[in-house]
Backbone as numpy.savetxt, mean C-alpha at the origin, in Angstrom:
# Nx Ny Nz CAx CAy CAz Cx Cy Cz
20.39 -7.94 14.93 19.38 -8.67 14.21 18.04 -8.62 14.97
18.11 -8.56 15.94 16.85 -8.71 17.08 16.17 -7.24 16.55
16.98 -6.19 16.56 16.26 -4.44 16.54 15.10 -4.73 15.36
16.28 -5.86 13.96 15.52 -5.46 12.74 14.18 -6.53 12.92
14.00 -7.74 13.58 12.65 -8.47 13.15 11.87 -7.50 14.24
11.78 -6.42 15.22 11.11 -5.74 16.52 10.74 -4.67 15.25
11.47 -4.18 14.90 10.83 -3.36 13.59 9.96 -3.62 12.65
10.27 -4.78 12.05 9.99 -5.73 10.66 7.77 -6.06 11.62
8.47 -6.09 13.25 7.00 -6.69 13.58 5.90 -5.51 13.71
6.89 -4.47 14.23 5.86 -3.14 14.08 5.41 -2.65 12.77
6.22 -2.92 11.85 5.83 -2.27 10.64 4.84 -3.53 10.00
4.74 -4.42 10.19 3.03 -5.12 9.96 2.16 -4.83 10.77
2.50 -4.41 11.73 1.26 -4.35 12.26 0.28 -3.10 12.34
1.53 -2.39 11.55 1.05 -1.11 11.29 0.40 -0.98 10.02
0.79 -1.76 9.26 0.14 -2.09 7.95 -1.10 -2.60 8.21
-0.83 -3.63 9.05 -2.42 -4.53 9.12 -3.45 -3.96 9.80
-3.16 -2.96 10.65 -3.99 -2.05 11.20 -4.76 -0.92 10.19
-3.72 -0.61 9.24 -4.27 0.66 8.06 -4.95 -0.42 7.43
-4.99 -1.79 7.52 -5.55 -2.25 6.36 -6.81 -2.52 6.79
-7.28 -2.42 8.00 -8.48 -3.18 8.93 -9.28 -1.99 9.31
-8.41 -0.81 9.35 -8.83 0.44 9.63 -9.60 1.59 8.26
-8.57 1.55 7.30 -8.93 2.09 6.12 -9.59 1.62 5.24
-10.90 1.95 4.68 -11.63 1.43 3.73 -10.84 1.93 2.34
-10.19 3.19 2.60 -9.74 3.58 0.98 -8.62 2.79 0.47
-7.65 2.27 1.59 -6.59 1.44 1.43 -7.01 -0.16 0.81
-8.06 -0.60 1.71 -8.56 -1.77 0.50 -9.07 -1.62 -0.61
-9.83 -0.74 -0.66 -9.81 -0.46 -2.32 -9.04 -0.38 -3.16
-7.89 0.62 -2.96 -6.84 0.77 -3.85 -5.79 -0.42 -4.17
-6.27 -1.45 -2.90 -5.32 -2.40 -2.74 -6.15 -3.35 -3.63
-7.33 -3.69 -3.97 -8.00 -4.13 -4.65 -7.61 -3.83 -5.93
-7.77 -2.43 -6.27 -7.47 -2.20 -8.01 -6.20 -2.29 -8.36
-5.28 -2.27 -7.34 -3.90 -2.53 -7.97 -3.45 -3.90 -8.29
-4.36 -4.69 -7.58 -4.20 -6.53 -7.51 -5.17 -6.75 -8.91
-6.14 -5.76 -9.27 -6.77 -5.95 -10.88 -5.87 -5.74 -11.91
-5.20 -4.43 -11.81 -4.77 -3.74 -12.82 -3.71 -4.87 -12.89
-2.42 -4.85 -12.10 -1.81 -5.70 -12.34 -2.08 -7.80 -12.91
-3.47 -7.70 -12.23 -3.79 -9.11 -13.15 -3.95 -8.43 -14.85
-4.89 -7.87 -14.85 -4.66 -7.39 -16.14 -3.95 -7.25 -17.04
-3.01 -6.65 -16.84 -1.61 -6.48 -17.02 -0.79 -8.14 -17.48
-1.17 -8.40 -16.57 -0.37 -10.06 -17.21 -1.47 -10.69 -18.21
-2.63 -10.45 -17.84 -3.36 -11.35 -19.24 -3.21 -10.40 -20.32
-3.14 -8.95 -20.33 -3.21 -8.14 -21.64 -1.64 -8.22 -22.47
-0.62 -9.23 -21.49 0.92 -9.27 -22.20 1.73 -7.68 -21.99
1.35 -7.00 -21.40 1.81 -6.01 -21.60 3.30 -5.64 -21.75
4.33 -5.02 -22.02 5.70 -5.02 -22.21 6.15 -5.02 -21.08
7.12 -5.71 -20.85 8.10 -5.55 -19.41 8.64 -4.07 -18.46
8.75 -2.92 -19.61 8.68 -1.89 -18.90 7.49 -1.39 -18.57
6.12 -1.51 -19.17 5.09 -0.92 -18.96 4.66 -1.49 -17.40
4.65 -2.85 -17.36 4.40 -3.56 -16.33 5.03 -2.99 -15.17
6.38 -2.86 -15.27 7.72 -2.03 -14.39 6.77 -0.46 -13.87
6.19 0.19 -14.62 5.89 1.47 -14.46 4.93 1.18 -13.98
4.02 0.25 -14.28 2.49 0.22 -13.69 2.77 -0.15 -11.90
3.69 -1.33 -12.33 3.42 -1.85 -10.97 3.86 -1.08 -9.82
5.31 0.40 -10.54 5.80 1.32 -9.38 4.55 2.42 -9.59
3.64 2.71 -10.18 2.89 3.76 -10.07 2.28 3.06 -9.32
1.10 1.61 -8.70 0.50 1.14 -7.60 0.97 1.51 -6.56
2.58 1.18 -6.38 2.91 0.80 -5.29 3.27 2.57 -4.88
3.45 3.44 -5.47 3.23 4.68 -4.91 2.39 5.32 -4.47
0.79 4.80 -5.45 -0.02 5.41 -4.80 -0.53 4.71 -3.38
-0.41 2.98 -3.30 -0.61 2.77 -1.67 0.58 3.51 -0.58
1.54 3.63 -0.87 2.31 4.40 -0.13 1.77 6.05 -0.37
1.29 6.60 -1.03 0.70 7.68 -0.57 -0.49 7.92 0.32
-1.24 6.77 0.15 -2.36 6.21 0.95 -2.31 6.04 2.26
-1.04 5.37 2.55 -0.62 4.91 4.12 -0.18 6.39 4.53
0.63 7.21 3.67 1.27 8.41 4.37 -0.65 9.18 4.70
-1.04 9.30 3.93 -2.51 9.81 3.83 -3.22 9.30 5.19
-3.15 8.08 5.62 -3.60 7.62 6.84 -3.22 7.72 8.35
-1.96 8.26 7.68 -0.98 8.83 9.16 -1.34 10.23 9.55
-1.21 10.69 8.56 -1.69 12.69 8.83 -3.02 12.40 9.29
-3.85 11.67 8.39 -5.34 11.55 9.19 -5.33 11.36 10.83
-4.67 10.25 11.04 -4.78 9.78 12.54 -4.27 10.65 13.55
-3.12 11.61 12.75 -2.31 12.39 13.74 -2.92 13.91 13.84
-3.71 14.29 12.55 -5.33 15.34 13.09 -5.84 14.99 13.89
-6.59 13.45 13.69 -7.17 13.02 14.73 -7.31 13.35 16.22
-6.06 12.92 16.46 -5.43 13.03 17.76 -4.93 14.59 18.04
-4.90 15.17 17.73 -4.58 16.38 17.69 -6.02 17.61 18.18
-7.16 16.84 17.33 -8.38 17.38 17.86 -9.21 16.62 18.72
């Protein structure tokens, strides 16, 4: 149990770092917190909502992977 909260603590802080670090990551993190308000005031259907909310959450996870290759060019040059 100890390995998983030593993990659980790196992986925020790795988040909170892309989030303090990346301007494109707050953005996207911005329009996905719209779209999805949206989404609840426009009623939208329960699967649409389902699809919207896994198409967000893929593209910030493409974002974070996007921020890793960046950093690891980075470092590389």
């Amino acid at each position: 149990m100890q390995r998983f909260y030593w993990s659980l603590k790196h992986a925020m802080r790795g988040l909170h770092v892309a989030f303090v670090s990346g301007r494109n990551l707050r953005i996207q993190l911005s329009v996905a917190v719209l779209v999805l308000v949206l989404a609840i005031l426009f009623a939208v259907k329960p699967w649409e909502f389902i699809l919207l909310l896994l198409l967000c959450v893929a593209i910030l996870t493409l974002e974070l992977f996007n921020s890793v290759v960046e950093r690891m060019a980075d470092g590389l040059s």
